[in-house]
Amino acid sequence: MFFFSIFLLIIGCTSKNDNEEFFFNGHWVDLSYSFSDSTLYWPNNATGFKLDTQVNGITAGGFYYSSNTFSAPEHGGTHLDAPVHFAKGKLSVDELPLESLTCNAVVIDVSQRALKNADYLISVKDVQDWEKKNDIIEPGTIVLFRTGYGQYYPSAKKYFGTDMKGTQAIAFLHFPGIDPVTAEWLATQRKIKAVGLDTPSIDYGQSKDFKTHRVLLGKNIPAFENVASLDQLPAKGSYVVALPMKIKNGSGGPLRIIAWVKS
Ligand SMILES: [Zn+2]
């Protein structure tokens, strides 16, 4: 049943001939960070992830039982930005079709340049250079960028550029993001399905207008942020399943994102 389910998922996005080999010779890679006290949130969030124990121990009936309550802002840790996050009237997290959250993915590694410049903006040339070595990105692909900043998670100082908290910290955020020009190009020239990366935001830390969010979410293209373990995926040929918590009318939410990779 397990393999059969994967097989059905994969059929939707890859050519039939490749399916059987891909499906029998692969493994899952977990691209999500655990939620805990260390989960990183935007500095102006008053609270982070909280897990409160309700019950933990032997009950009157003599059996063990544990149950917790959790609370968290929508946007933090590995999470999804739904289109309505920056675009009025667009899809909320519960409205996103499953087809927009599952498909073939490519990983574009920009870490060489981004690790040297915390204000790095991923360019159209970065994507075109990747295409020269690999292939043209097909319509409906999930595009993941590896900036290398994932190695710093959950150190706020290294990952955000500051470990200050509060609204005043926002001016000190330094991490790479996607240039709005690249976002527009990916949406219109490559008709991508979704985008993700290993930084806190698809806009770089110094962004004031969040243009990349507005461009992509405005076209109902969701974004995955704080994606983990992108170094474990090949440049192409993985299959991503990205399922956020289904919060009614949510602007985003905690995301379990995994990738099936050929072994
Ligand atoms: Zn977000």
Coordinates of C-alpha atoms and ligand atoms in Angstrom, one line a residue:
M1 CA 0.0 0.0 0.0
F2 CA 2.9 2.3 0.9
F3 CA 4.6 1.9 -2.4
F4 CA 1.4 1.8 -4.4
S5 CA 0.6 5.3 -2.9
I6 CA 3.9 6.7 -3.9
F7 CA 3.5 5.2 -7.4
L8 CA 0.2 6.9 -7.9
L9 CA 1.7 10.2 -6.7
I10 CA 4.6 9.9 -9.1
I11 CA 2.5 9.0 -12.2
G12 CA 1.0 12.4 -12.2
C13 CA 4.3 14.2 -12.9
T14 CA 6.8 12.0 -14.6
S15 CA 6.9 10.0 -17.9
K16 CA 5.5 6.5 -17.5
N17 CA 8.6 4.7 -18.7
D18 CA 10.8 6.1 -15.9
N19 CA 8.2 5.5 -13.1
E20 CA 8.9 1.9 -12.3
E21 CA 12.6 2.3 -11.8
F22 CA 12.2 5.6 -9.9
F23 CA 9.6 4.1 -7.7
F24 CA 11.4 0.9 -6.7
N25 CA 14.9 2.5 -6.2
G26 CA 14.6 5.5 -4.0
H27 CA 14.3 6.8 -0.5
W28 CA 12.6 9.7 1.3
V29 CA 14.5 12.8 2.4
D30 CA 13.0 14.9 5.2
L31 CA 13.2 18.6 4.3
S32 CA 11.5 19.8 7.5
Y33 CA 13.0 21.0 10.7
S34 CA 11.4 19.8 14.0
F35 CA 9.3 22.3 15.8
S36 CA 10.7 23.1 19.3
D37 CA 11.9 25.9 21.6
S38 CA 14.7 26.5 19.1
T39 CA 12.4 27.0 16.1
L40 CA 13.2 30.4 14.4
Y41 CA 10.5 33.0 14.0
W42 CA 10.7 36.5 12.5
P43 CA 12.1 38.8 15.2
N44 CA 8.9 40.7 15.8
N45 CA 6.9 37.6 16.7
A46 CA 6.0 37.9 20.4
T47 CA 6.0 34.2 20.9
G48 CA 7.4 31.2 19.1
F49 CA 6.5 27.5 19.1
K50 CA 5.1 26.4 22.5
L51 CA 4.4 22.8 23.6
D52 CA 2.6 22.5 26.9
T53 CA 2.2 19.1 28.6
Q54 CA -1.4 18.4 29.4
V55 CA -1.0 14.9 30.7
N56 CA 2.1 12.7 30.9
G57 CA 2.0 9.6 33.2
I58 CA 0.2 6.6 34.5
T59 CA -3.6 7.2 34.6
A60 CA -6.0 6.0 37.2
G61 CA -6.7 3.1 34.8
G62 CA -3.1 1.9 35.1
F63 CA -2.0 2.7 31.6
Y64 CA 0.4 5.3 30.3
Y65 CA -1.0 8.4 28.5
S66 CA 0.5 11.6 27.2
S67 CA -1.0 14.6 25.5
N68 CA 0.2 18.1 24.8
T69 CA -1.1 21.5 23.5
F70 CA 0.9 23.4 21.0
S71 CA 0.7 27.0 19.7
A72 CA 2.8 28.8 17.2
P73 CA 2.8 31.7 14.7
E74 CA 1.9 30.5 11.2
H75 CA 5.2 31.7 9.7
G76 CA 8.3 30.2 11.2
G77 CA 10.4 27.1 11.1
T78 CA 9.8 25.0 8.0
H79 CA 6.6 26.6 6.7
L80 CA 4.5 27.4 3.7
D81 CA 3.4 30.9 2.6
A82 CA -0.1 30.7 1.1
P83 CA -0.9 33.2 -1.7
V84 CA -3.2 35.2 0.6
H85 CA -0.2 36.0 2.8
F86 CA 0.6 38.9 0.4
A87 CA -2.2 38.9 -2.1
K88 CA -5.8 39.8 -1.1
G89 CA -8.4 37.4 -2.4
K90 CA -5.8 34.7 -3.4
L91 CA -5.7 31.2 -2.0
S92 CA -5.4 30.5 1.7
V93 CA -3.4 27.5 2.9
D94 CA -6.5 25.2 3.1
E95 CA -7.5 26.1 -0.4
L96 CA -4.2 25.2 -2.1
P97 CA -4.8 22.3 -4.5
L98 CA -2.7 19.2 -3.7
E99 CA -1.4 19.4 -7.3
S100 CA 0.3 22.7 -6.4
L101 CA 2.2 21.0 -3.5
T102 CA 3.4 17.8 -5.2
C103 CA 5.6 17.4 -8.2
N104 CA 9.1 17.0 -9.7
A105 CA 11.6 19.4 -8.2
V106 CA 14.9 20.9 -9.1
V107 CA 17.6 22.3 -6.8
I108 CA 19.5 25.3 -7.9
D109 CA 22.7 25.7 -5.8
V110 CA 23.7 29.3 -5.4
S111 CA 25.7 28.7 -2.2
Q112 CA 29.1 29.7 -3.6
R113 CA 27.9 33.2 -4.2
A114 CA 25.4 33.5 -1.4
L115 CA 27.7 32.4 1.4
K116 CA 30.1 35.2 0.4
N117 CA 27.3 37.8 0.5
A118 CA 24.5 37.7 3.0
D119 CA 22.5 40.2 0.9
Y120 CA 22.7 38.0 -2.2
L121 CA 19.8 38.2 -4.6
I122 CA 19.3 35.1 -6.7
S123 CA 19.5 36.2 -10.4
V124 CA 17.9 35.0 -13.6
K125 CA 21.5 34.2 -14.7
D126 CA 21.8 31.8 -11.8
V127 CA 18.8 29.9 -13.1
Q128 CA 20.0 30.1 -16.7
D129 CA 23.5 28.8 -15.7
W130 CA 21.8 25.9 -14.0
E131 CA 19.7 25.2 -17.1
K132 CA 22.9 25.1 -19.3
K133 CA 24.3 22.3 -17.2
N134 CA 21.0 20.5 -16.6
D135 CA 17.9 21.2 -18.7
I136 CA 15.3 23.8 -19.3
I137 CA 13.0 23.9 -16.3
E138 CA 9.7 22.3 -17.4
P139 CA 6.4 24.0 -16.6
G140 CA 4.9 22.9 -13.3
T141 CA 8.2 22.2 -11.6
I142 CA 8.9 23.0 -7.9
V143 CA 12.0 25.1 -7.8
L144 CA 14.2 24.9 -4.7
F145 CA 17.2 27.2 -4.1
R146 CA 20.1 26.1 -1.9
T147 CA 21.9 29.2 -0.5
G148 CA 23.9 27.2 2.0
Y149 CA 22.4 29.2 4.9
G150 CA 20.6 26.0 6.1
Q151 CA 23.8 24.9 7.7
Y152 CA 23.4 27.8 10.2
Y153 CA 19.9 26.9 11.4
P154 CA 18.8 27.4 14.2
S155 CA 21.5 29.9 15.1
A156 CA 19.6 33.2 14.7
K157 CA 22.8 35.2 14.6
K158 CA 24.2 33.4 11.6
Y159 CA 20.9 32.5 9.9
F160 CA 19.1 35.8 10.2
G161 CA 22.2 38.0 10.5
T162 CA 21.1 39.1 14.0
D163 CA 19.9 37.5 17.2
M164 CA 18.1 40.7 18.3
K165 CA 14.4 40.4 18.9
G166 CA 11.6 42.9 18.3
T167 CA 10.7 45.3 15.5
Q168 CA 14.0 47.1 15.8
A169 CA 15.8 43.9 14.8
I170 CA 14.3 43.8 11.3
A171 CA 16.7 46.5 10.0
F172 CA 19.6 44.1 10.9
L173 CA 18.3 41.1 9.0
H174 CA 20.9 39.8 6.4
F175 CA 20.3 36.6 4.4
P176 CA 20.0 35.9 0.7
G177 CA 16.7 35.8 -1.2
I178 CA 15.2 35.6 -4.7
D179 CA 15.4 38.8 -6.8
P180 CA 11.9 40.0 -7.7
V181 CA 13.0 40.0 -11.4
T182 CA 13.9 36.3 -11.1
A183 CA 10.6 35.6 -9.4
E184 CA 8.7 37.2 -12.3
W185 CA 10.8 35.3 -14.8
L186 CA 10.3 32.0 -13.1
A187 CA 6.5 32.6 -13.0
T188 CA 6.0 33.8 -16.5
Q189 CA 8.9 32.2 -18.5
R190 CA 9.0 28.8 -16.7
K191 CA 5.5 28.6 -15.2
I192 CA 6.8 27.1 -12.0
K193 CA 4.4 25.4 -9.6
A194 CA 6.1 26.5 -6.3
V195 CA 9.3 27.8 -4.9
G196 CA 11.3 27.1 -1.8
L197 CA 14.7 27.8 -0.2
D198 CA 16.9 27.4 2.9
T199 CA 16.5 30.9 4.3
P200 CA 13.7 32.6 6.4
S201 CA 12.1 34.3 3.5
I202 CA 12.0 34.3 -0.3
D203 CA 12.7 38.0 -0.2
Y204 CA 16.2 38.8 1.1
G205 CA 16.7 40.1 4.6
Q206 CA 17.1 43.7 3.6
S207 CA 13.9 43.8 1.5
K208 CA 11.5 46.6 2.5
D209 CA 8.8 45.9 -0.1
F210 CA 8.6 42.1 -0.2
K211 CA 8.3 42.3 -3.9
T212 CA 9.2 38.6 -4.5
H213 CA 6.4 37.5 -2.2
R214 CA 4.0 39.9 -4.0
V215 CA 5.0 38.6 -7.4
L216 CA 4.8 34.9 -6.7
L217 CA 1.9 34.8 -4.2
G218 CA 0.0 37.2 -6.4
K219 CA 0.1 34.5 -9.1
N220 CA -1.1 31.9 -6.6
I221 CA 2.4 30.3 -6.5
P222 CA 3.1 29.1 -2.9
A223 CA 6.5 29.4 -1.2
F224 CA 8.3 27.1 1.2
E225 CA 10.7 28.8 3.6
N226 CA 13.3 27.4 6.1
V227 CA 13.6 24.2 4.0
A228 CA 16.1 21.8 5.5
S229 CA 18.6 19.3 4.1
L230 CA 18.7 20.6 0.5
D231 CA 22.2 19.3 0.2
Q232 CA 20.7 15.8 0.2
L233 CA 18.8 16.3 -3.1
P234 CA 20.1 16.0 -6.6
A235 CA 20.0 19.0 -9.0
K236 CA 17.1 17.3 -10.7
G237 CA 15.0 14.1 -10.5
S238 CA 13.5 14.4 -7.0
Y239 CA 9.8 14.3 -6.3
V240 CA 8.6 16.7 -3.6
V241 CA 5.5 16.3 -1.4
A242 CA 4.9 19.5 0.6
L243 CA 1.9 19.3 2.9
P244 CA 1.2 22.2 5.3
M245 CA -1.1 22.1 8.3
K246 CA -4.6 22.7 6.8
I247 CA -5.6 25.8 8.7
K248 CA -8.9 27.2 7.5
N249 CA -8.3 30.7 6.0
G250 CA -4.6 30.4 7.1
S251 CA -2.0 32.7 5.5
G252 CA 0.5 29.9 5.9
G253 CA 1.4 27.2 8.3
P254 CA 3.9 24.6 9.6
L255 CA 5.0 22.4 6.6
R256 CA 6.1 18.8 6.4
I257 CA 8.0 18.7 3.2
I258 CA 9.7 15.5 1.9
A259 CA 11.4 14.4 -1.3
W260 CA 11.6 11.0 -3.0
V261 CA 15.1 10.6 -4.4
K262 CA 16.5 8.0 -6.6
S263 CA 18.9 5.8 -4.7
Ligands
ZN1 ZN 6.2 32.8 5.6

